[in-house]
Amino acid sequence: MIYTRRLEAVMDGLNRAVADGKLSRSAVELARFAGRMEEKCPDLQEPKDSQVECIMLSAILLSLSLEKGHTCLSLTEEGLENALYDADSGVLAEHLEDVPGLVKAGGNKDSIPYGILSNALIDSLQKSCLAGAPGSDTPFILAEDRLYLHRYWSYENRISEWLLKNAGKVPGFIRDAQEAVRKGWAVLNSIFQKGGTSPSPDWQKVAVAASLHTRFLVISGGPGTGKTRTVAALMAVITGASGAPLKIALSAPTGKAATRLGESVSAVLSVLDIPEDIKKSIPVEAMTIHRLLGAGRLPGTFRFNAASPLPHDVIIVDEASMVDLPMMMHLVDALPDGASLVLLGDRDQLASVEAGSVLRDICAGQDRYSFSENFITLARNAGQDITTALRQGKPLPAPATPSQCSLRDGIVTLTHNFRFREGSGIDELARAVKTGEPGPVLNILEASDYPGIRLVSPGEKGVAGFLDDEASGYARDICSAPGGNSALNMLSGMKILCGARRGRLGVETVNSLVSMNLAAPDHTFQGLFKGLPVIIKRNDYSLELYNGDTGICWPDKSGAIKVLFQGGDSQVRSLSPSRLPAFEPAWAITVHSSQGSEFEKVVFILPPEDSPLLGRELLYTAITRARREIVIFGTAATLEKCVARQTRRFSGLARLLW
């Protein structure tokens, strides 16, 4: 075609941008596909250059949005500005010169007329044969002001369809509803004894009672609110209700989270007041969602799927905020008819590393709608009057449809914190961050009433001096521990958390600075030395090591460096570094990698003020990793910006549900 030479010139320029590190390869390859297909579109109208280049730019911005964790490209002014936030708009304007509204080379993102650009892209997409309306069999789906790859649009729709269909339906393990409720409530009341002095509802008991009336349940809550105790009680109650052992699967997104879930459930069951026959039938071993589904060698292929469903009655997923959109879709697809799905997580934590914010989207209705009268009656039958608690908040309307009503009734948030005493610094700080108001956060940090929390300004010392003050003593203590086992046990004492992996305030830099502050280490081996903590970055099922597991480098009797890990049976495992899957130093780790972990002291290094990573979810997650002390490194201005900014994940799941 006559425009092929022009397309080749555009691609040459974009390929140079990839070589210079200004664009990702995946974004350019998607643009190449879109450009070639659009050129072949039989209905392509004049001016063809502008149309083709608009489609190519849409493809690039969609790819960049997916890389940032969005499930689609929002074609609003806000969405386009977000997509172009850290992209080189000068490079794009130089090589896509016929796109209306995109500033030319030498311009900057602040001067882009986003309204004009939005209209141009939407107009081109509506004319294109590559982008169709929802339900179309086209590579791209244009749903109102959102552009999807077809598969991501499909993922959101399949998840929403399952949720709206199954919320409020009687679980498949209940045969005789009246008898099941009688047996289940007998176990429920034996676990949650009547009485107590707290005027607040026992939301744990309410959540467990709800599990007998719906196939979909979300139990949300911050650290220390008793999610593990709640799910252990839930398994006991539904087992008692069914009158026979159930096939229950415990799972989590990562191996570390799965191991911790199993250990926590086992510990809770040991003190739970339930009949022995029920206790013995409750699983205490958890696995990753990948392993539960039977992940194949090819990405996205699983043994269990819609055609071959899981053989379980109930699937429980811990740390659900870390589950991305594709994985949630594969899980929902593999659920058999009548099966129940229970999600545990903290809706205020960081969303998944990959695309989507599934838990947050599902819980979005919690801020818009109130519980139904049926749910309020259910809570009252459980001895819990929740009307007072509901009146204390902003009055909310009832959901618009019966399916939304059932979905809303299946979302319960645990509010009482058993880990921190009321009024403790960490608890107060975390609550203040969630409000999004910087003032109260700074007031708490500046008050003398909370000795366990501090804000340290960079000042003259900078990050190197700060780390020398806050972390070097701890690092030296680990390196001089009397033995490897002692050093391994010290890893939960403190952790440095960073927002990013790279950059002057990222994990890689901080790890180097901490190691440099130590005396010349003995027993080195390929950069490893005695006392160096490491974190596993890839699952290895044969070694039972999982992404996020931490170990310590320590010499054996011969002086050879080994890496020690805590085994599930409390035995320490010693492995040669050459046998390990991918790993890296772990004086500092990202906040994402810390999810689900707890440390006595957390040192959190705020990203730079201009970083797109700044957001209250990042700060909240970092704060709630600490048990006793949290030290934040950064300026008050950066902290204010972090609290005020809510991390936005563009998706359509919340719209489909609510």
XYZ file of C-alpha atoms in Angstrom:
658
model
C 0.000 0.000 0.000
C 1.133 3.575 -0.558
C 1.421 4.304 3.162
C 3.717 1.370 3.997
C 6.857 3.480 3.506
C 5.512 6.073 5.962
C 4.743 3.316 8.490
C 8.241 1.903 8.113
C 9.703 5.340 8.808
C 7.576 5.679 11.947
C 8.649 2.226 13.133
C 12.308 3.016 12.545
C 11.971 6.051 14.794
C 10.128 4.125 17.499
C 12.718 1.333 17.376
C 15.453 3.920 17.942
C 13.489 5.150 20.958
C 13.497 1.578 22.301
C 17.264 1.321 21.778
C 17.708 4.607 23.660
C 15.596 3.319 26.557
C 12.801 5.851 25.965
C 10.072 3.333 25.060
C 9.416 -0.279 25.953
C 9.725 -2.985 23.304
C 6.254 -4.373 24.077
C 4.644 -0.954 23.487
C 6.345 -0.544 20.108
C 5.487 -4.078 18.990
C 1.820 -3.506 19.823
C 1.977 -0.248 17.859
C 3.548 -2.077 14.896
C 0.707 -4.617 14.905
C -1.944 -1.892 15.181
C -0.375 0.209 12.416
C -0.114 -2.662 9.942
C -3.651 -3.860 10.614
C -5.101 -0.363 10.404
C -3.429 0.210 7.022
C -5.267 -2.834 5.710
C -8.627 -1.661 7.039
C -10.941 -1.512 3.973
C -12.903 1.444 5.351
C -9.858 3.609 6.085
C -10.680 7.213 5.201
C -8.526 10.276 4.547
C -6.285 11.533 6.054
C -4.789 8.087 6.378
C -1.523 9.097 8.066
C -3.357 10.779 10.938
C -5.747 7.842 11.414
C -2.993 5.215 11.426
C -0.781 7.199 13.774
C -3.642 7.839 16.212
C -4.254 4.097 16.381
C -0.518 3.463 16.889
C -0.343 6.037 19.702
C -3.417 4.479 21.330
C -1.668 1.099 21.234
C 1.517 2.532 22.766
C -0.380 4.259 25.583
C -2.456 1.134 26.228
C 0.705 -0.941 26.562
C 2.261 1.638 28.910
C -0.925 1.619 30.997
C -0.821 -2.172 31.346
C 2.818 -1.918 32.439
C 1.693 0.421 35.232
C -0.946 -2.009 36.471
C -4.029 -0.565 34.800
C -6.301 -2.985 32.958
C -7.155 -0.487 30.233
C -6.226 2.902 28.817
C -8.500 5.599 30.162
C -9.082 8.047 27.314
C -10.088 10.799 29.716
C -7.757 13.761 30.216
C -6.700 12.295 33.583
C -6.057 8.882 32.055
C -3.975 10.212 29.162
C -1.929 12.378 31.498
C -1.300 9.324 33.679
C -0.271 7.201 30.684
C 2.150 9.895 29.517
C 3.441 10.690 33.036
C 6.844 9.061 32.634
C 6.793 8.571 28.852
C 8.912 10.728 26.551
C 6.231 12.832 24.872
C 8.878 14.540 22.732
C 9.894 11.204 21.212
C 6.265 10.262 20.558
C 5.507 13.637 18.980
C 8.606 13.431 16.813
C 7.741 10.053 15.323
C 3.937 10.293 15.380
C 3.816 13.791 13.948
C 0.319 13.541 12.460
C -1.456 12.884 15.785
C -3.654 15.923 16.532
C -2.929 17.550 19.873
C 0.376 15.823 20.622
C 3.132 18.394 21.221
C 6.035 18.287 18.807
C 9.648 17.517 19.635
C 11.016 19.741 22.361
C 7.627 20.148 23.993
C 6.689 18.838 27.422
C 3.768 17.008 28.950
C 2.499 20.125 30.712
C 1.740 21.733 27.348
C -0.206 18.807 25.850
C -3.865 19.761 25.204
C -5.235 16.518 26.660
C -8.827 17.343 25.724
C -7.919 17.674 22.029
C -5.784 14.530 22.180
C -8.587 12.568 23.869
C -11.123 13.563 21.210
C -8.695 12.699 18.404
C -7.926 9.238 19.777
C -11.559 8.367 20.514
C -12.632 9.563 17.062
C -9.928 7.447 15.367
C -10.753 4.382 17.441
C -14.463 4.667 16.605
C -13.557 4.699 12.890
C -11.052 1.862 13.187
C -11.778 -1.736 12.260
C -9.415 -2.842 15.084
C -11.500 -1.465 17.965
C -15.063 -2.641 18.460
C -17.826 -2.118 20.989
C -18.042 -4.457 24.013
C -18.766 -7.968 22.784
C -17.095 -7.440 19.404
C -14.558 -9.936 18.112
C -11.842 -7.309 17.595
C -8.273 -7.036 18.960
C -9.206 -3.885 20.906
C -12.423 -3.089 22.745
C -13.596 0.509 23.140
C -15.968 0.624 26.124
C -17.137 4.214 26.598
C -13.889 6.063 27.389
C -11.765 2.964 28.065
C -9.605 1.090 25.559
C -8.836 -2.585 26.271
C -6.948 -5.431 24.800
C -9.754 -7.873 24.099
C -8.594 -10.416 26.680
C -8.538 -7.879 29.543
C -12.042 -6.736 28.675
C -13.064 -10.401 28.729
C -11.358 -10.959 32.105
C -13.317 -8.139 33.767
C -16.617 -9.317 32.330
C -16.157 -12.968 33.291
C -15.226 -12.042 36.867
C -18.152 -9.641 37.259
C -20.591 -12.175 35.817
C -19.490 -14.861 38.309
C -19.648 -12.495 41.282
C -23.092 -11.103 40.483
C -24.427 -14.583 39.734
C -23.141 -16.300 42.876
C -23.293 -13.605 45.560
C -26.174 -14.381 47.889
C -26.753 -17.889 46.495
C -26.912 -20.804 48.940
C -23.508 -22.548 49.036
C -23.420 -25.886 47.236
C -22.226 -27.749 50.344
C -25.582 -27.028 52.052
C -28.165 -29.691 51.257
C -30.836 -29.039 53.891
C -30.730 -25.293 54.569
C -32.677 -25.364 57.835
C -30.663 -28.234 59.326
C -27.363 -26.780 58.060
C -28.049 -23.425 59.668
C -28.959 -25.104 62.959
C -25.739 -27.130 63.054
C -23.595 -24.286 61.787
C -24.920 -21.806 64.318
C -24.294 -24.259 67.126
C -20.608 -24.285 66.211
C -20.672 -20.519 65.656
C -21.978 -19.823 69.160
C -19.471 -22.211 70.739
C -16.574 -20.315 69.143
C -17.905 -16.801 69.726
C -19.166 -16.926 73.283
C -21.907 -14.503 74.220
C -21.004 -11.629 76.472
C -18.110 -9.233 76.376
C -17.908 -5.564 77.191
C -17.200 -4.082 73.779
C -20.074 -1.928 72.483
C -18.889 -2.510 68.906
C -20.242 -5.419 66.854
C -18.158 -8.568 66.637
C -17.608 -8.396 62.892
C -15.710 -11.687 62.970
C -18.854 -13.481 64.086
C -20.978 -11.592 61.544
C -18.610 -12.564 58.712
C -18.623 -16.237 59.696
C -22.425 -16.258 59.927
C -22.616 -14.763 56.435
C -20.595 -17.677 55.002
C -23.658 -19.927 55.434
C -25.743 -17.698 53.162
C -23.553 -16.788 50.202
C -21.098 -18.393 47.798
C -18.962 -15.253 47.717
C -17.541 -13.544 50.778
C -14.885 -10.874 51.300
C -13.339 -10.502 54.753
C -11.319 -7.302 54.727
C -9.296 -5.742 57.511
C -5.922 -4.361 58.432
C -3.113 -6.274 60.149
C -4.075 -7.505 63.594
C -7.844 -7.479 63.035
C -8.132 -11.279 63.228
C -8.661 -12.350 59.616
C -6.907 -15.694 60.209
C -8.983 -16.472 63.313
C -12.096 -15.549 61.372
C -11.311 -17.893 58.480
C -10.414 -20.747 60.869
C -13.757 -20.250 62.604
C -15.460 -20.055 59.206
C -14.048 -23.434 58.168
C -15.220 -24.964 61.421
C -18.731 -23.544 61.060
C -19.273 -24.585 57.438
C -17.889 -28.057 58.201
C -20.309 -28.358 61.101
C -23.146 -27.102 58.897
C -22.454 -29.611 56.136
C -22.376 -32.524 58.571
C -19.410 -34.053 56.720
C -15.819 -33.106 55.871
C -15.598 -30.578 53.061
C -12.994 -30.197 50.355
C -11.522 -26.838 51.342
C -8.532 -25.286 49.568
C -6.338 -22.748 51.360
C -4.361 -20.593 48.937
C -2.453 -17.343 48.547
C -0.768 -15.447 45.675
C 2.799 -16.225 46.814
C 4.545 -19.180 48.401
C 5.552 -17.102 51.398
C 1.968 -15.984 51.985
C 0.701 -19.562 51.573
C 3.197 -20.910 54.122
C 2.299 -18.198 56.612
C -1.437 -18.825 56.107
C -1.040 -22.523 56.855
C 1.041 -21.854 59.955
C -1.399 -19.225 61.227
C -4.467 -21.424 60.704
C -2.740 -24.305 62.484
C -1.906 -22.067 65.450
C -5.483 -20.756 65.687
C -7.031 -24.228 65.457
C -4.892 -25.429 68.369
C -6.739 -23.035 70.710
C -10.152 -22.914 69.037
C -13.021 -24.450 71.014
C -14.498 -26.819 68.430
C -15.202 -30.590 68.339
C -12.157 -32.726 67.538
C -13.766 -34.380 64.517
C -14.327 -30.964 62.943
C -10.842 -29.778 63.874
C -9.214 -32.806 62.241
C -11.083 -32.280 58.966
C -9.948 -28.665 58.532
C -6.907 -28.213 56.248
C -3.792 -26.536 57.618
C -1.678 -26.714 54.474
C -1.951 -23.899 51.951
C -0.590 -23.555 48.445
C -0.095 -20.864 45.842
C -2.972 -20.135 43.479
C -0.720 -21.254 40.617
C -0.197 -24.638 42.251
C -3.877 -24.944 43.169
C -4.863 -24.426 39.523
C -2.092 -26.685 38.217
C -0.039 -24.162 36.276
C 1.316 -25.527 33.011
C 4.600 -24.829 31.304
C 3.079 -22.194 29.049
C 2.049 -18.924 30.758
C -1.679 -18.729 31.407
C -2.336 -22.459 30.974
C -3.749 -24.464 33.867
C -4.846 -28.006 34.509
C -8.047 -26.774 36.175
C -10.253 -24.453 34.135
C -13.843 -24.014 32.971
C -13.792 -27.373 31.178
C -12.048 -29.142 34.052
C -13.108 -27.454 37.317
C -11.440 -27.721 40.702
C -12.562 -30.605 42.947
C -13.312 -28.334 45.917
C -16.365 -27.129 47.787
C -14.731 -23.983 49.168
C -11.685 -22.002 48.012
C -10.115 -19.516 50.422
C -7.620 -16.937 49.149
C -5.479 -14.949 51.586
C -3.697 -11.664 50.711
C -6.310 -11.107 48.010
C -5.138 -7.533 47.381
C -2.082 -9.069 45.677
C -4.149 -11.101 43.185
C -4.072 -9.581 39.708
C -6.917 -9.545 37.193
C -5.779 -12.473 34.972
C -5.136 -14.751 37.961
C -8.522 -13.944 39.510
C -10.189 -14.719 36.180
C -8.431 -18.092 35.927
C -9.490 -18.900 39.506
C -13.118 -17.923 38.939
C -13.165 -19.875 35.664
C -12.025 -23.020 37.467
C -14.664 -22.915 40.231
C -17.199 -25.740 40.021
C -20.932 -25.039 40.181
C -22.015 -24.336 43.747
C -18.502 -23.765 45.088
C -17.856 -20.933 47.547
C -15.078 -18.372 47.194
C -13.754 -16.503 50.253
C -11.279 -13.630 49.838
C -9.198 -12.368 52.755
C -7.248 -9.147 52.454
C -6.785 -5.493 53.224
C -8.483 -3.282 50.650
C -6.291 -0.323 51.686
C -3.006 -2.059 50.869
C -1.125 -1.773 47.606
C -2.780 -3.464 44.662
C -1.170 -6.306 42.729
C 2.122 -5.817 40.911
C 0.481 -6.911 37.657
C -2.638 -5.446 36.051
C -5.743 -4.830 38.111
C -6.944 -3.884 41.584
C -9.534 -6.628 41.932
C -10.097 -6.540 45.698
C -10.370 -2.757 45.758
C -12.812 -2.786 42.814
C -14.975 -5.411 44.498
C -14.990 -3.448 47.756
C -15.822 -0.161 45.989
C -19.520 -0.716 46.690
C -18.804 -0.691 50.417
C -18.353 3.087 50.248
C -21.500 3.582 48.161
C -24.133 1.264 49.601
C -25.339 0.001 52.951
C -26.115 -3.557 54.035
C -29.596 -4.850 53.278
C -32.277 -5.350 55.927
C -31.822 -9.109 55.538
C -28.146 -8.799 56.455
C -28.908 -6.576 59.445
C -31.363 -9.255 60.628
C -28.727 -11.958 60.082
C -26.282 -10.011 62.272
C -28.963 -9.496 64.919
C -29.676 -13.237 64.970
C -25.955 -13.698 65.635
C -26.318 -11.413 68.629
C -24.716 -8.445 66.912
C -26.531 -5.141 66.495
C -24.752 -3.438 63.598
C -27.241 -0.590 63.140
C -25.422 1.672 65.627
C -22.129 1.141 63.827
C -23.800 1.921 60.490
C -25.389 5.117 61.840
C -22.004 6.420 62.992
C -20.835 6.630 59.392
C -22.245 8.514 56.425
C -25.801 7.288 55.648
C -25.684 5.174 52.508
C -28.497 4.045 50.192
C -29.433 0.465 49.459
C -27.914 -1.096 46.308
C -29.809 -0.597 43.069
C -30.342 -4.255 42.096
C -30.854 -7.543 43.998
C -27.542 -8.932 42.726
C -25.689 -5.814 43.908
C -27.503 -6.094 47.215
C -26.285 -9.682 47.641
C -22.759 -8.702 46.614
C -22.694 -5.841 49.140
C -23.899 -8.164 51.915
C -20.913 -10.400 51.219
C -18.311 -7.730 52.027
C -17.438 -7.500 55.729
C -14.666 -5.377 57.205
C -13.057 -6.243 60.539
C -12.394 -3.073 62.513
C -11.089 -4.034 65.966
C -7.299 -4.281 66.130
C -6.014 -6.945 68.507
C -2.331 -6.331 67.768
C -2.035 -2.691 68.803
C -3.496 -1.185 71.925
C -6.061 1.517 71.221
C -4.281 4.821 70.671
C -0.894 3.308 69.827
C 1.250 5.355 67.461
C 1.347 2.860 64.592
C -2.399 2.252 64.715
C -3.224 5.967 64.906
C -0.804 6.780 62.091
C -2.215 4.074 59.807
C -5.771 5.269 60.435
C -4.787 8.869 59.716
C -3.098 7.930 56.428
C -6.274 6.198 55.231
C -8.250 9.448 55.566
C -6.068 11.109 52.923
C -5.615 14.230 55.079
C -1.921 15.184 55.499
C -2.508 17.442 58.537
C -3.449 14.740 61.076
C -0.607 12.521 59.817
C 1.998 15.235 60.413
C 0.443 16.076 63.790
C 0.831 12.483 64.941
C 4.427 12.313 63.715
C 5.311 15.575 65.448
C 3.568 14.731 68.737
C 5.642 13.501 71.683
C 2.872 11.071 72.698
C 3.961 8.399 70.202
C 7.584 7.326 70.792
C 7.395 4.498 68.248
C 6.991 6.702 65.165
C 9.371 9.252 63.644
C 9.793 11.355 60.496
C 13.458 12.019 59.681
C 14.251 14.754 57.166
C 17.191 14.154 54.781
C 19.070 17.170 56.150
C 22.828 17.310 55.594
C 23.541 13.598 56.043
C 21.352 12.393 53.217
C 20.270 8.798 52.816
C 23.773 7.390 53.471
C 24.052 9.113 56.835
C 20.490 8.161 57.732
C 21.171 4.491 57.008
C 24.359 4.633 59.049
C 22.333 5.940 62.008
C 19.304 3.684 61.689
C 20.479 0.429 60.110
C 24.221 -0.097 60.454
C 24.034 -1.196 64.085
C 21.361 -3.751 63.270
C 23.323 -5.005 60.249
C 26.490 -5.386 62.312
C 24.577 -7.240 65.024
C 23.393 -9.773 62.433
C 26.875 -10.221 60.995
C 28.342 -10.758 64.471
C 25.594 -13.105 65.704
C 26.863 -16.187 67.584
C 25.533 -18.513 64.880
C 23.519 -18.743 61.700
C 20.328 -19.749 63.509
C 20.544 -16.680 65.732
C 21.178 -14.452 62.724
C 18.193 -15.973 60.912
C 15.915 -15.262 63.881
C 17.072 -11.646 63.892
C 15.716 -10.984 60.382
C 12.255 -10.139 61.722
C 13.761 -7.468 63.963
C 14.057 -4.756 61.323
C 13.588 -4.165 57.614
C 14.274 -1.238 55.309
C 11.452 -0.663 52.826
C 11.687 1.332 49.594
C 9.067 2.334 47.075
C 11.158 1.468 44.014
C 13.828 -1.035 43.041
C 16.068 1.423 41.224
C 17.162 5.034 41.640
C 19.007 6.869 44.384
C 16.329 5.927 46.944
C 15.634 2.435 45.565
C 16.341 -1.031 46.890
C 19.491 -1.612 44.847
C 21.154 1.603 46.041
C 20.136 1.145 49.668
C 21.377 -2.455 49.778
C 24.752 -1.311 48.449
C 24.978 1.518 51.005
C 24.209 -0.758 53.956
C 26.774 -3.341 52.856
C 29.388 -0.590 52.321
C 28.861 0.654 55.880
C 29.898 -2.750 57.242
C 33.493 -3.628 57.947
C 35.203 -5.678 55.207
C 33.262 -8.958 55.490
C 34.822 -12.362 55.960
C 33.782 -15.514 54.125
C 32.858 -13.907 50.793
C 31.624 -15.892 47.817
C 30.596 -14.205 44.566
C 29.433 -11.072 46.391
C 27.846 -13.019 49.259
C 29.213 -12.735 52.778
C 28.514 -13.814 56.326
C 25.352 -12.159 57.628
C 23.994 -10.930 54.295
C 20.180 -11.375 54.129
C 18.785 -12.503 50.778
C 15.280 -12.683 49.310
C 14.092 -15.287 46.799
C 12.602 -13.772 43.643
C 11.242 -16.855 41.863
C 9.358 -19.957 43.036
C 11.208 -23.279 43.104
C 8.767 -25.983 44.103
C 11.398 -28.720 44.163
C 13.331 -26.830 46.861
C 10.152 -25.530 48.505
C 11.444 -21.989 48.155
C 9.066 -19.267 47.053
C 9.102 -15.680 45.862
C 9.514 -13.522 48.972
C 11.211 -16.109 51.210
C 14.177 -14.645 53.090
C 17.347 -16.340 54.239
C 20.757 -15.489 55.665
C 24.222 -16.163 54.263
C 26.404 -18.003 56.762
C 29.583 -20.076 56.520
C 29.458 -23.791 57.329
C 32.121 -25.591 59.361
C 34.444 -25.660 56.359
C 34.035 -21.915 55.775
C 31.947 -22.268 52.622
C 29.061 -19.796 52.320
C 25.617 -21.375 52.622
C 22.175 -19.776 52.727
C 19.985 -20.660 55.708
C 16.186 -20.704 55.542
C 13.574 -21.375 58.192
C 11.724 -24.577 57.287
C 8.019 -25.133 57.799
C 8.799 -27.662 60.553
C 10.882 -25.059 62.446
C 14.063 -26.744 61.217
C 16.728 -24.597 59.592
C 17.652 -25.602 56.045
C 21.131 -24.972 54.664
C 21.499 -24.695 50.880
C 24.348 -23.873 48.555
C 23.863 -20.510 46.758
C 24.393 -22.250 43.419
C 21.233 -24.325 43.972
C 18.957 -21.377 44.662
C 16.510 -19.805 42.214
C 16.967 -16.089 41.481
C 17.693 -14.087 44.637
C 19.130 -10.729 45.707
C 20.341 -8.914 48.868
C 17.605 -8.025 51.339
C 18.767 -5.417 53.819
C 16.131 -3.438 51.928
C 13.164 -4.733 49.937
C 10.291 -3.042 48.108
C 7.058 -2.332 49.928
C 5.348 -4.669 47.447
C 7.687 -7.511 48.478
C 6.954 -6.863 52.156
C 3.213 -7.426 51.895
C 2.084 -10.019 54.410
C 5.271 -9.708 56.480
C 5.782 -8.130 59.899
C 8.876 -6.634 61.501
C 9.528 -5.157 64.931
C 10.970 -2.016 63.343
C 10.409 -0.691 59.826
C 12.545 1.982 58.188
C 10.639 3.385 55.220
C 12.419 5.526 52.630
C 9.923 7.680 50.768
C 10.383 7.867 46.984
C 11.360 11.267 45.529
C 8.645 13.918 45.505
C 8.218 13.666 41.716
C 7.902 9.862 41.726
C 4.687 8.341 40.314
C 4.980 5.694 43.058
C 3.989 8.156 45.783
C 0.561 7.305 47.165
C -1.163 6.672 50.460
C -1.479 2.928 49.752
C 2.314 2.685 49.596
C 2.687 4.562 52.892
C -0.124 2.643 54.617
C 1.333 -0.712 53.588
C 4.794 0.271 54.833
C 3.464 1.521 58.189
C 1.382 -1.580 58.821
C 4.398 -3.870 58.378
C 5.720 -2.537 61.720
C 4.874 -4.031 65.092
C 6.718 -1.649 67.404
C 8.456 1.178 65.540
C 8.221 2.966 62.187
C 10.824 5.487 60.984
C 10.006 7.426 57.798
C 12.812 9.097 55.835
C 11.755 12.056 53.709
C 10.602 15.652 53.779
C 7.288 16.799 55.213
C 6.330 18.073 51.744
C 6.938 14.642 50.185
C 4.963 12.973 52.967
C 2.057 15.377 52.476
C 1.980 14.597 48.770
C 2.134 10.867 49.513
C -0.842 11.022 51.897
C -2.946 13.223 49.638
C -2.449 11.124 46.505
C -4.495 7.956 46.096
C -2.958 5.419 43.760
C -5.354 5.088 40.844
C -5.775 1.883 38.889
C -7.882 2.459 35.789
C -10.241 -0.456 35.191
C -13.873 -1.150 34.431
C -14.541 -3.884 37.015
C -15.978 -1.543 39.647
C -18.308 -0.051 37.019
C -19.499 -3.494 35.954
C -20.211 -4.482 39.558
C -21.558 -1.279 41.026
